[in-house]
Amino acid sequence: MPIKVIVLFLHRAGELVGDKHRITKLELPDNATLKHLVFIIRDKISRRVGEGILSGRLWFNIIVDGVSVSHLNYPLKNGSRIVFLTPEMGG
């Protein structure tokens, strides 16, 4: 049975995917991981962002259900909320 998740792209990540996709509801296969989600992002939302994440060329802070995640094998569940944030720098 597929799971449904909500994906939010904030700050520069939102600019990269465009206004239409800043908040997106997606359906994923049961037992999906963040890596599955990134493939869906690549295929349905932004090839540039998806391929950038998979290749390590683009780096985002990824928050899943309020927890900072550092690997793409992180499991997702029905109702998960995934936030992609660009790291901020300043000086």
N, CA and C atoms as an extended XYZ file, in Angstrom:
273
Properties=species:S:1:pos:R:3:atomname:S:1:resname:S:1:resid:I:1 pbc="F F F"
N         0.846       -1.178        0.000 N   MET     1
C         0.000        0.000        0.000 CA  MET     1
C         0.894        1.244        0.000 C   MET     1
N         0.675        2.163       -0.916 N   PRO     2
C         1.512        3.364       -0.989 CA  PRO     2
C         1.333        4.255        0.239 C   PRO     2
N         2.362        5.070        0.472 N   ILE     3
C         2.294        6.056        1.550 CA  ILE     3
C         2.205        7.452        0.931 C   ILE     3
N         1.642        8.369        1.684 N   LYS     4
C         1.533        9.757        1.240 CA  LYS     4
C         2.370       10.623        2.162 C   LYS     4
N         3.164       11.509        1.565 N   VAL     5
C         4.028       12.405        2.325 CA  VAL     5
C         3.835       13.840        1.842 C   VAL     5
N         4.248       14.771        2.677 N   ILE     6
C         4.238       16.192        2.312 CA  ILE     6
C         5.690       16.650        2.256 C   ILE     6
N         6.058       17.305        1.171 N   VAL     7
C         7.420       17.778        0.978 CA  VAL     7
C         7.399       19.295        0.879 C   VAL     7
N         8.254       19.936        1.664 N   LEU     8
C         8.371       21.393        1.648 CA  LEU     8
C         9.786       21.780        1.238 C   LEU     8
N         9.899       22.698        0.308 N   PHE     9
C        11.181       23.232       -0.131 CA  PHE     9
C        11.224       24.691        0.322 C   PHE     9
N        12.105       24.984        1.259 N   LEU    10
C        12.156       26.325        1.835 CA  LEU    10
C        13.417       27.074        1.416 C   LEU    10
N        13.342       28.397        1.482 N   HIS    11
C        14.455       29.292        1.147 CA  HIS    11
C        14.933       29.034       -0.282 C   HIS    11
N        16.230       28.898       -0.475 N   ARG    12
C        16.784       28.713       -1.828 CA  ARG    12
C        16.284       27.412       -2.460 C   ARG    12
N        16.040       26.387       -1.651 N   ALA    13
C        15.500       25.132       -2.191 CA  ALA    13
C        14.167       25.393       -2.887 C   ALA    13
N        13.348       26.260       -2.302 N   GLY    14
C        12.072       26.620       -2.908 CA  GLY    14
C        12.243       27.356       -4.221 C   GLY    14
N        13.269       28.202       -4.278 N   GLU    15
C        13.541       28.910       -5.531 CA  GLU    15
C        13.965       27.929       -6.632 C   GLU    15
N        14.706       26.909       -6.254 N   LEU    16
C        15.182       25.933       -7.243 CA  LEU    16
C        14.046       25.104       -7.840 C   LEU    16
N        13.021       24.787       -7.049 N   VAL    17
C        11.917       23.967       -7.578 CA  VAL    17
C        10.774       24.813       -8.115 C   VAL    17
N        10.738       26.092       -7.768 N   GLY    18
C         9.682       26.983       -8.249 CA  GLY    18
C         8.474       27.008       -7.318 C   GLY    18
N         7.713       28.084       -7.403 N   ASP    19
C         6.568       28.299       -6.513 CA  ASP    19
C         5.552       27.163       -6.549 C   ASP    19
N         5.350       26.586       -7.714 N   LYS    20
C         4.344       25.528       -7.871 CA  LYS    20
C         4.640       24.302       -6.996 C   LYS    20
N         5.928       24.066       -6.696 N   HIS    21
C         6.316       22.852       -5.986 CA  HIS    21
C         6.867       23.101       -4.583 C   HIS    21
N         6.789       24.326       -4.085 N   ARG    22
C         7.339       24.605       -2.740 CA  ARG    22
C         6.713       23.720       -1.676 C   ARG    22
N         5.441       23.457       -1.789 N   ILE    23
C         4.748       22.510       -0.907 CA  ILE    23
C         4.075       21.503       -1.817 C   ILE    23
N         4.476       20.240       -1.683 N   THR    24
C         4.013       19.204       -2.600 CA  THR    24
C         3.593       17.958       -1.829 C   THR    24
N         2.482       17.376       -2.214 N   LYS    25
C         2.054       16.092       -1.668 CA  LYS    25
C         2.425       15.021       -2.683 C   LYS    25
N         3.081       13.966       -2.194 N   LEU    26
C         3.517       12.896       -3.086 CA  LEU    26
C         3.111       11.539       -2.536 C   LEU    26
N         2.962       10.590       -3.436 N   GLU    27
C         2.680        9.212       -3.073 CA  GLU    27
C         3.919        8.387       -3.390 C   GLU    27
N         4.346        7.579       -2.421 N   LEU    28
C         5.546        6.767       -2.550 CA  LEU    28
C         5.204        5.305       -2.267 C   LEU    28
N         6.066        4.384       -2.720 N   PRO    29
C         5.809        2.978       -2.405 CA  PRO    29
C         5.972        2.715       -0.905 C   PRO    29
N         5.281        1.698       -0.423 N   ASP    30
C         5.442        1.275        0.961 CA  ASP    30
C         6.926        0.972        1.206 C   ASP    30
N         7.409        1.257        2.401 N   ASN    31
C         8.819        1.055        2.771 CA  ASN    31
C         9.766        1.981        2.018 C   ASN    31
N         9.275        3.131        1.560 N   ALA    32
C        10.118        4.086        0.844 CA  ALA    32
C        11.121        4.736        1.785 C   ALA    32
N        12.235        5.139        1.202 N   THR    33
C        13.264        5.878        1.926 CA  THR    33
C        13.395        7.272        1.308 C   THR    33
N        14.243        8.079        1.918 N   LEU    34
C        14.506        9.398        1.333 CA  LEU    34
C        15.047        9.264       -0.090 C   LEU    34
N        15.833        8.234       -0.330 N   LYS    35
C        16.382        8.048       -1.679 CA  LYS    35
C        15.263        7.847       -2.697 C   LYS    35
N        14.236        7.056       -2.346 N   HIS    36
C        13.073        6.910       -3.234 CA  HIS    36
C        12.452        8.282       -3.514 C   HIS    36
N        12.322        9.075       -2.459 N   LEU    37
C        11.735       10.407       -2.612 CA  LEU    37
C        12.568       11.270       -3.556 C   LEU    37
N        13.886       11.212       -3.423 N   VAL    38
C        14.750       12.035       -4.285 CA  VAL    38
C        14.601       11.619       -5.749 C   VAL    38
N        14.446       10.327       -6.016 N   PHE    39
C        14.200        9.894       -7.402 CA  PHE    39
C        12.877       10.464       -7.924 C   PHE    39
N        11.843       10.485       -7.087 N   ILE    40
C        10.551       11.068       -7.485 CA  ILE    40
C        10.712       12.572       -7.729 C   ILE    40
N        11.472       13.245       -6.852 N   ILE    41
C        11.735       14.677       -7.049 CA  ILE    41
C        12.419       14.886       -8.392 C   ILE    41
N        13.424       14.062       -8.683 N   ARG    42
C        14.138       14.177       -9.962 CA  ARG    42
C        13.201       13.985      -11.156 C   ARG    42
N        12.314       12.992      -11.059 N   ASP    43
C        11.466       12.646      -12.196 CA  ASP    43
C        10.231       13.520      -12.346 C   ASP    43
N         9.699       14.063      -11.244 N   LYS    44
C         8.418       14.776      -11.314 CA  LYS    44
C         8.477       16.255      -10.961 C   LYS    44
N         9.519       16.676      -10.239 N   ILE    45
C         9.539       18.065       -9.767 CA  ILE    45
C        10.688       18.856      -10.379 C   ILE    45
N        11.918       18.373      -10.175 N   SER    46
C        13.082       19.099      -10.695 CA  SER    46
C        14.236       18.133      -10.923 C   SER    46
N        14.547       17.906      -12.182 N   ARG    47
C        15.675       17.040      -12.525 CA  ARG    47
C        16.956       17.598      -11.909 C   ARG    47
N        17.120       18.906      -11.968 N   ARG    48
C        18.332       19.550      -11.443 CA  ARG    48
C        18.506       19.277       -9.954 C   ARG    48
N        17.443       19.448       -9.185 N   VAL    49
C        17.524       19.241       -7.742 CA  VAL    49
C        17.743       17.756       -7.430 C   VAL    49
N        16.972       16.875       -8.040 N   GLY    50
C        17.111       15.446       -7.781 CA  GLY    50
C        18.489       14.920       -8.121 C   GLY    50
N        18.971       15.242       -9.307 N   GLU    51
C        20.299       14.780       -9.706 CA  GLU    51
C        21.384       15.430       -8.859 C   GLU    51
N        21.173       16.688       -8.474 N   GLY    52
C        22.141       17.374       -7.618 CA  GLY    52
C        22.286       16.701       -6.264 C   GLY    52
N        21.174       16.287       -5.676 N   ILE    53
C        21.220       15.594       -4.384 CA  ILE    53
C        21.887       14.230       -4.550 C   ILE    53
N        21.472       13.484       -5.556 N   LEU    54
C        22.021       12.128       -5.755 CA  LEU    54
C        23.518       12.142       -6.036 C   LEU    54
N        23.992       13.155       -6.737 N   SER    55
C        25.418       13.225       -7.076 CA  SER    55
C        26.247       13.876       -5.972 C   SER    55
N        25.582       14.501       -4.998 N   GLY    56
C        26.308       15.216       -3.945 CA  GLY    56
C        26.683       16.632       -4.339 C   GLY    56
N        26.257       17.062       -5.513 N   ARG    57
C        26.557       18.406       -5.998 CA  ARG    57
C        25.734       19.457       -5.268 C   ARG    57
N        24.486       19.117       -4.911 N   LEU    58
C        23.628       20.002       -4.127 CA  LEU    58
C        23.461       19.408       -2.743 C   LEU    58
N        23.575       20.237       -1.737 N   TRP    59
C        23.456       19.755       -0.366 CA  TRP    59
C        22.365       20.550        0.338 C   TRP    59
N        21.471       19.839        1.007 N   PHE    60
C        20.381       20.461        1.751 CA  PHE    60
C        20.365       19.924        3.178 C   PHE    60
N        19.901       20.752        4.102 N   ASN    61
C        19.514       20.245        5.414 CA  ASN    61
C        18.160       19.583        5.175 C   ASN    61
N        18.016       18.337        5.584 N   ILE    62
C        16.761       17.609        5.386 CA  ILE    62
C        16.194       17.259        6.752 C   ILE    62
N        14.964       17.656        6.973 N   ILE    63
C        14.271       17.404        8.231 CA  ILE    63
C        13.083       16.495        7.925 C   ILE    63
N        13.015       15.347        8.616 N   VAL    64
C        11.895       14.420        8.451 CA  VAL    64
C        11.168       14.320        9.783 C   VAL    64
N         9.926       14.758        9.794 N   ASP    65
C         9.105       14.707       11.011 CA  ASP    65
C         9.832       15.333       12.200 C   ASP    65
N        10.492       16.467       11.946 N   GLY    66
C        11.164       17.212       13.010 CA  GLY    66
C        12.556       16.734       13.366 C   GLY    66
N        13.071       15.719       12.663 N   VAL    67
C        14.390       15.165       12.949 CA  VAL    67
C        15.333       15.449       11.784 C   VAL    67
N        16.502       16.021       12.073 N   SER    68
C        17.500       16.262       11.042 CA  SER    68
C        18.065       14.926       10.572 C   SER    68
N        18.114       14.725        9.256 N   VAL    69
C        18.524       13.456        8.675 CA  VAL    69
C        19.752       13.685        7.797 C   VAL    69
N        20.728       12.782        7.910 N   SER    70
C        21.964       12.963        7.148 CA  SER    70
C        22.220       11.873        6.113 C   SER    70
N        21.309       10.908        5.962 N   HIS    71
C        21.536        9.860        4.967 CA  HIS    71
C        20.233        9.563        4.209 C   HIS    71
N        20.390        9.157        2.975 N   LEU    72
C        19.234        8.932        2.110 CA  LEU    72
C        18.541        7.595        2.347 C   LEU    72
N        19.088        6.756        3.207 N   ASN    73
C        18.439        5.482        3.516 CA  ASN    73
C        17.418        5.621        4.637 C   ASN    73
N        17.162        6.833        5.072 N   TYR    74
C        16.222        7.070        6.169 CA  TYR    74
C        14.809        6.657        5.728 C   TYR    74
N        14.127        5.822        6.509 N   PRO    75
C        12.794        5.356        6.111 CA  PRO    75
C        11.719        6.427        6.299 C   PRO    75
N        10.783        6.444        5.378 N   LEU    76
C         9.641        7.353        5.464 CA  LEU    76
C         8.402        6.552        5.818 C   LEU    76
N         7.410        7.237        6.376 N   LYS    77
C         6.162        6.561        6.727 CA  LYS    77
C         4.989        7.400        6.236 C   LYS    77
N         3.834        6.793        6.222 N   ASN    78
C         2.643        7.507        5.791 CA  ASN    78
C         2.462        8.751        6.658 C   ASN    78
N         2.266        9.885        6.014 N   GLY    79
C         2.067       11.139        6.725 CA  GLY    79
C         3.343       11.889        7.055 C   GLY    79
N         4.507       11.352        6.675 N   SER    80
C         5.764       12.046        6.953 CA  SER    80
C         5.772       13.424        6.312 C   SER    80
N         6.441       14.336        6.995 N   ARG    81
C         6.640       15.697        6.493 CA  ARG    81
C         8.143       15.877        6.311 C   ARG    81
N         8.549       16.127        5.075 N   ILE    82
C         9.969       16.239        4.740 CA  ILE    82
C        10.244       17.674        4.300 C   ILE    82
N        11.221       18.292        4.949 N   VAL    83
C        11.568       19.676        4.644 CA  VAL    83
C        12.991       19.725        4.104 C   VAL    83
N        13.152       20.365        2.950 N   PHE    84
C        14.470       20.604        2.366 CA  PHE    84
C        14.803       22.080        2.570 C   PHE    84
N        15.911       22.319        3.258 N   LEU    85
C        16.376       23.683        3.526 CA  LEU    85
C        17.790       23.835        2.986 C   LEU    85
N        18.097       24.969        2.432 N   THR    86
C        19.482       25.222        2.042 CA  THR    86
C        20.226       25.741        3.267 C   THR    86
N        21.464       25.299        3.447 N   PRO    87
C        22.237       25.801        4.575 CA  PRO    87
C        22.492       27.293        4.396 C   PRO    87
N        22.339       28.014        5.459 N   GLU    88
C        22.540       29.466        5.396 CA  GLU    88
C        23.932       29.814        5.879 C   GLU    88
N        24.515       30.789        5.238 N   MET    89
C        25.838       31.263        5.643 CA  MET    89
C        25.736       32.760        5.892 C   MET    89
N        26.608       33.231        6.685 N   GLY    90
C        26.602       34.666        6.942 CA  GLY    90
C        27.944       35.100        7.468 C   GLY    90
N        27.997       36.354        7.719 N   GLY    91
C        29.293       36.826        8.219 CA  GLY    91
C        29.158       38.221        8.728 C   GLY    91
